[in-house]
Structures are given as structure tokens and as C-alpha cells.
mmCIF file of C-alpha atoms in Angstrom:
data_model
loop_
_atom_site.group_PDB
_atom_site.id
_atom_site.type_symbol
_atom_site.label_atom_id
_atom_site.label_comp_id
_atom_site.label_asym_id
_atom_site.label_seq_id
_atom_site.Cartn_x
_atom_site.Cartn_y
_atom_site.Cartn_z
ATOM 1 C CA UNK A 1 97.073 109.619 77.745
ATOM 2 C CA UNK A 2 97.121 112.535 75.405
ATOM 3 C CA UNK A 3 99.073 113.143 72.243
ATOM 4 C CA UNK A 4 101.464 110.223 72.658
ATOM 5 C CA UNK A 5 102.448 110.004 69.027
ATOM 6 C CA UNK A 6 105.480 111.566 67.488
ATOM 7 C CA UNK A 7 103.768 114.944 67.369
ATOM 8 C CA UNK A 8 105.704 117.551 69.238
ATOM 9 C CA UNK A 9 108.944 115.579 69.054
ATOM 10 C CA UNK A 10 111.897 117.668 67.939
ATOM 11 C CA UNK A 11 113.371 116.572 64.647
ATOM 12 C CA UNK A 12 117.032 115.733 64.426
ATOM 13 C CA UNK A 13 117.777 119.166 63.009
ATOM 14 C CA UNK A 14 114.939 120.890 64.801
ATOM 15 C CA UNK A 15 117.165 122.620 67.307
ATOM 16 C CA UNK A 16 118.497 126.004 66.200
ATOM 17 C CA UNK A 17 122.218 126.003 65.629
ATOM 18 C CA UNK A 18 124.413 128.675 67.109
ATOM 19 C CA UNK A 19 125.822 131.247 64.769
ATOM 20 C CA UNK A 20 129.025 133.243 65.225
ATOM 21 C CA UNK A 21 128.742 135.709 68.095
ATOM 22 C CA UNK A 22 125.148 134.738 68.908
ATOM 23 C CA UNK A 23 123.777 132.467 71.574
ATOM 24 C CA UNK A 24 121.136 130.007 70.402
ATOM 25 C CA UNK A 25 117.891 129.899 72.295
ATOM 26 C CA UNK A 26 116.533 126.604 73.577
ATOM 27 C CA UNK A 27 113.397 125.339 71.819
ATOM 28 C CA UNK A 28 110.101 125.717 73.620
ATOM 29 C CA UNK A 29 109.088 122.857 75.878
ATOM 30 C CA UNK A 30 105.961 120.971 74.825
ATOM 31 C CA UNK A 31 103.925 118.369 76.699
ATOM 32 C CA UNK A 32 103.948 115.042 74.867
ATOM 33 C CA UNK A 33 101.777 113.003 77.267
ATOM 34 C CA UNK A 34 100.128 113.081 80.658
ATOM 35 C CA UNK A 35 99.770 109.625 82.177
ATOM 36 C CA UNK A 36 98.295 107.853 85.174
ATOM 37 C CA UNK A 37 98.226 104.219 86.150
ATOM 38 C CA UNK A 38 95.771 102.078 84.224
ATOM 39 C CA UNK A 39 92.234 102.493 85.536
ATOM 40 C CA UNK A 40 91.728 98.769 86.173
ATOM 41 C CA UNK A 41 93.093 99.261 89.697
ATOM 42 C CA UNK A 42 89.726 100.896 90.459
ATOM 43 C CA UNK A 43 87.717 97.842 89.352
ATOM 44 C CA UNK A 44 87.401 96.131 92.744
ATOM 45 C CA UNK A 45 86.901 99.392 94.654
ATOM 46 C CA UNK A 46 84.044 100.192 92.263
ATOM 47 C CA UNK A 47 82.529 96.732 92.786
ATOM 48 C CA UNK A 48 82.761 97.295 96.542
ATOM 49 C CA UNK A 49 81.083 100.701 96.221
ATOM 50 C CA UNK A 50 78.169 99.212 94.282
ATOM 51 C CA UNK A 51 77.815 96.321 96.746
ATOM 52 C CA UNK A 52 77.837 98.641 99.765
ATOM 53 C CA UNK A 53 75.304 100.956 98.127
ATOM 54 C CA UNK A 54 72.997 98.014 97.331
ATOM 55 C CA UNK A 55 73.303 96.487 100.811
ATOM 56 C CA UNK A 56 72.746 99.835 102.519
ATOM 57 C CA UNK A 57 69.692 100.563 100.399
ATOM 58 C CA UNK A 58 68.268 97.131 101.196
ATOM 59 C CA UNK A 59 68.926 96.961 104.950
ATOM 60 C CA UNK A 60 68.547 100.607 105.987
ATOM 61 C CA UNK A 61 65.161 101.229 107.556
ATOM 62 C CA UNK A 62 64.425 97.525 108.105
ATOM 63 C CA UNK A 63 66.084 97.295 111.497
ATOM 64 C CA UNK A 64 63.799 97.359 114.565
ATOM 65 C CA UNK A 65 66.019 99.811 116.479
ATOM 66 C CA UNK A 66 67.011 103.256 115.243
ATOM 67 C CA UNK A 67 70.609 102.855 116.429
ATOM 68 C CA UNK A 68 70.915 99.790 114.193
ATOM 69 C CA UNK A 69 69.938 101.851 111.162
ATOM 70 C CA UNK A 70 72.502 104.484 112.140
ATOM 71 C CA UNK A 71 75.124 101.753 112.584
ATOM 72 C CA UNK A 72 74.420 100.528 109.051
ATOM 73 C CA UNK A 73 75.093 104.022 107.694
ATOM 74 C CA UNK A 74 78.321 104.343 109.714
ATOM 75 C CA UNK A 75 79.630 100.959 108.585
ATOM 76 C CA UNK A 76 78.728 101.781 104.967
ATOM 77 C CA UNK A 77 80.519 105.142 105.183
ATOM 78 C CA UNK A 78 83.672 103.520 106.616
ATOM 79 C CA UNK A 79 83.679 100.814 103.940
ATOM 80 C CA UNK A 80 83.285 103.393 101.162
ATOM 81 C CA UNK A 81 86.004 105.627 102.628
ATOM 82 C CA UNK A 82 88.520 102.796 103.049
ATOM 83 C CA UNK A 83 87.566 100.624 100.093
ATOM 84 C CA UNK A 84 86.761 103.203 97.415
ATOM 85 C CA UNK A 85 87.778 106.770 98.261
ATOM 86 C CA UNK A 86 91.298 105.863 99.502
ATOM 87 C CA UNK A 87 92.205 103.866 96.334
ATOM 88 C CA UNK A 88 90.690 106.599 94.156
ATOM 89 C CA UNK A 89 92.786 109.298 95.852
ATOM 90 C CA UNK A 90 95.888 107.111 95.567
ATOM 91 C CA UNK A 91 95.228 106.709 91.829
ATOM 92 C CA UNK A 92 94.619 110.433 91.322
ATOM 93 C CA UNK A 93 97.646 111.502 93.358
ATOM 94 C CA UNK A 94 100.246 109.859 91.086
ATOM 95 C CA UNK A 95 100.818 111.502 87.703
ATOM 96 C CA UNK A 96 103.482 111.274 85.031
ATOM 97 C CA UNK A 97 104.148 114.038 82.514
ATOM 98 C CA UNK A 98 106.427 113.589 79.517
ATOM 99 C CA UNK A 99 107.629 116.750 77.783
ATOM 100 C CA UNK A 100 110.169 117.403 75.065
ATOM 101 C CA UNK A 101 112.762 118.143 77.778
ATOM 102 C CA UNK A 102 112.004 116.013 80.810
ATOM 103 C CA UNK A 103 109.974 113.356 82.582
ATOM 104 C CA UNK A 104 108.066 114.687 85.592
ATOM 105 C CA UNK A 105 106.772 112.312 88.285
ATOM 106 C CA UNK A 106 104.345 113.713 90.854
ATOM 107 C CA UNK A 107 102.963 111.696 93.722
ATOM 108 C CA UNK A 108 101.485 112.253 97.133
ATOM 109 C CA UNK A 109 98.232 113.794 98.258
ATOM 110 C CA UNK A 110 98.885 115.612 101.526
ATOM 111 C CA UNK A 111 102.667 115.707 101.047
ATOM 112 C CA UNK A 112 103.454 116.226 97.373
ATOM 113 C CA UNK A 113 106.699 114.954 95.869
ATOM 114 C CA UNK A 114 107.939 116.001 92.434
ATOM 115 C CA UNK A 115 110.801 114.325 90.565
ATOM 116 C CA UNK A 116 112.235 115.545 87.270
ATOM 117 C CA UNK A 117 114.550 113.756 84.887
ATOM 118 C CA UNK A 118 116.047 115.627 81.938
ATOM 119 C CA UNK A 119 116.267 113.744 78.641
ATOM 120 C CA UNK A 120 119.645 115.385 77.996
ATOM 121 C CA UNK A 121 121.182 113.453 80.903
ATOM 122 C CA UNK A 122 120.597 110.190 79.105
ATOM 123 C CA UNK A 123 119.186 107.123 80.821
ATOM 124 C CA UNK A 124 118.282 103.515 80.164
ATOM 125 C CA UNK A 125 114.654 102.509 79.686
ATOM 126 C CA UNK A 126 113.179 99.059 80.159
ATOM 127 C CA UNK A 127 109.646 97.686 80.418
ATOM 128 C CA UNK A 128 108.536 95.138 82.995
ATOM 129 C CA UNK A 129 105.212 93.327 82.542
ATOM 130 C CA UNK A 130 103.195 90.766 84.442
ATOM 131 C CA UNK A 131 100.788 88.472 82.607
ATOM 132 C CA UNK A 132 97.887 90.710 83.635
ATOM 133 C CA UNK A 133 99.673 93.806 82.367
ATOM 134 C CA UNK A 134 100.404 92.050 79.077
ATOM 135 C CA UNK A 135 96.694 91.335 78.657
ATOM 136 C CA UNK A 136 95.906 95.050 79.051
ATOM 137 C CA UNK A 137 98.998 96.219 77.081
ATOM 138 C CA UNK A 138 100.286 98.086 80.111
ATOM 139 C CA UNK A 139 103.572 97.815 81.963
ATOM 140 C CA UNK A 140 106.029 99.361 84.381
ATOM 141 C CA UNK A 141 108.539 101.691 82.708
ATOM 142 C CA UNK A 142 111.875 101.481 84.541
ATOM 143 C CA UNK A 143 114.117 104.503 84.013
ATOM 144 C CA UNK A 144 117.647 103.706 85.142
ATOM 145 C CA UNK A 145 119.624 106.881 85.826
ATOM 146 C CA UNK A 146 122.631 105.164 87.343
ATOM 147 C CA UNK A 147 121.351 105.569 90.882
ATOM 148 C CA UNK A 148 120.579 102.665 93.203
ATOM 149 C CA UNK A 149 116.829 102.676 92.580
ATOM 150 C CA UNK A 150 115.371 103.309 89.118
ATOM 151 C CA UNK A 151 112.459 105.677 88.636
ATOM 152 C CA UNK A 152 109.373 103.574 87.925
ATOM 153 C CA UNK A 153 106.334 104.730 85.968
ATOM 154 C CA UNK A 154 103.923 102.134 87.279
ATOM 155 C CA UNK A 155 101.376 100.322 85.124
ATOM 156 C CA UNK A 156 101.174 102.914 82.348
ATOM 157 C CA UNK A 157 98.947 102.279 79.321
ATOM 158 C CA UNK A 158 100.670 101.481 75.998
ATOM 159 C CA UNK A 159 103.975 100.850 77.755
ATOM 160 C CA UNK A 160 105.833 99.897 74.554
ATOM 161 C CA UNK A 161 104.785 103.132 72.860
ATOM 162 C CA UNK A 162 105.863 105.162 75.892
ATOM 163 C CA UNK A 163 109.250 103.423 75.823
ATOM 164 C CA UNK A 164 109.756 104.237 72.124
ATOM 165 C CA UNK A 165 108.775 107.868 72.605
ATOM 166 C CA UNK A 166 111.177 108.263 75.533
ATOM 167 C CA UNK A 167 114.011 106.753 73.492
ATOM 168 C CA UNK A 168 113.315 109.161 70.624
ATOM 169 C CA UNK A 169 113.234 112.093 73.042
ATOM 170 C CA UNK A 170 116.591 111.088 74.533
ATOM 171 C CA UNK A 171 118.196 110.792 71.099
ATOM 172 C CA UNK A 172 116.704 114.088 69.914
ATOM 173 C CA UNK A 173 117.650 115.906 73.099
ATOM 174 C CA UNK A 174 121.242 114.717 73.102
ATOM 175 C CA UNK A 175 121.653 115.496 69.390
ATOM 176 C CA UNK A 176 120.168 118.956 69.882
ATOM 177 C CA UNK A 177 122.361 119.589 72.919
ATOM 178 C CA UNK A 178 125.476 118.771 70.912
ATOM 179 C CA UNK A 179 124.347 121.150 68.156
ATOM 180 C CA UNK A 180 123.732 123.976 70.670
ATOM 181 C CA UNK A 181 127.143 123.717 72.341
ATOM 182 C CA UNK A 182 129.531 126.586 71.536
ATOM 183 C CA UNK A 183 132.040 124.072 70.148
ATOM 184 C CA UNK A 184 129.375 121.983 68.461
ATOM 185 C CA UNK A 185 130.423 123.122 65.002
ATOM 186 C CA UNK A 186 134.163 122.657 64.787
ATOM 187 C CA UNK A 187 136.584 123.762 62.133
ATOM 188 C CA UNK A 188 136.850 121.574 59.003
ATOM 189 C CA UNK A 189 140.040 119.952 60.283
ATOM 190 C CA UNK A 190 138.587 119.335 63.731
ATOM 191 C CA UNK A 191 137.500 115.689 63.989
ATOM 192 C CA UNK A 192 136.458 115.861 67.646
ATOM 193 C CA UNK A 193 132.846 114.810 68.201
ATOM 194 C CA UNK A 194 130.735 116.173 71.060
ATOM 195 C CA UNK A 195 131.042 114.409 74.423
ATOM 196 C CA UNK A 196 134.815 113.999 73.908
ATOM 197 C CA UNK A 197 134.700 111.042 71.485
ATOM 198 C CA UNK A 198 136.798 110.950 68.337
#
């Protein structure tokens, strides 16, 4: 996780307001954080890798037949591929990026899928934790966009901090969007607030 503090967050008045006859330009997009699942999911695969390496080093060359030594290497290679390399690739293939404008979810290794969610759309954020996640201060961030299935950022570190940052980004983005609208600054006798509320 990088730069997950408030740095880079737009202030409430940080968005340029539109002046008469001029179009305001959108503020530059900055990366707030790049996240992956907590690394503890690689604990047991790493234990397996060490055990296979130790067993292979001990038994290889001790078998009376050459084919048995080759079989040891093949079995070790299969165990490492299935038990260590596959979980490692699965961990590396899922990434979450939080910017000042959107949340980007990338997953997949051979077939890559990219999902984007703009902060300006507004969404609900909740955190779900198991007892193990609570011990490591991680959690699943559920982003409810009104669709059937929420977008889930699985097992992210510092889940509570990520939730707070996302909430601040939503508030800042929606406030800045209202300020950038052509009718965002009404006449003095105009009491209409952005989004049609009075």
C-alpha cells in the first residue's frame, strides 16, 4: 500500500470553479493507493515450498534406481507448481488502484478483467471482517453501487483506513462536481442546490 493518507486528496474547494464564458478544466488524477490482498495467503504455499525443497534435497540421489530419482524431481515440480506458483500468480493477478477519480479493480492472469468505479457516481462502502482478518487489521471492502452484486476488494490491509479514504474521495468528488457544473453557481435569489434538491 502506498501513500494511503490524505495526501493527494482534493480539498473541498480544491476544484477550480467555472467563470463566466469559460469552461473549467478537471483536476489532474492522482494515484492514492495501490493495493493487493494481504500477503498472509502465501504463508502455507511458502511452507509447502520449503518442505518440498527440503524433502527433495534429502531424498534425491538416495534411490537405487535412476527413474526413482527422476520421479522425485517430477513430483516435486508438480507440487511446487500447484501448491506455490499457482497461489502466487493468483495473488499477483488481482490488484486494486484508488485514484482521486475512481477505483480500478484488475484481475485475471491469462484473461484480464478491468472494472472502474467513478467516485462521482456515489456508492455505499462497508467493511466485512472475519476473526482472522481482525487480528491482521485487514478486511473485505464492499462497494455497493446499486447493482445485484457489490464490488469486493478482498482482504485489503488497513481496511478501516481504506474505507475512510474512499468516503472522503466520494464527498470531495461530488462536491467538486457540483462546483464544476455550469449551473453550480446560481444567482443570489436562486435557492436550488445541485442534484435538484432545495
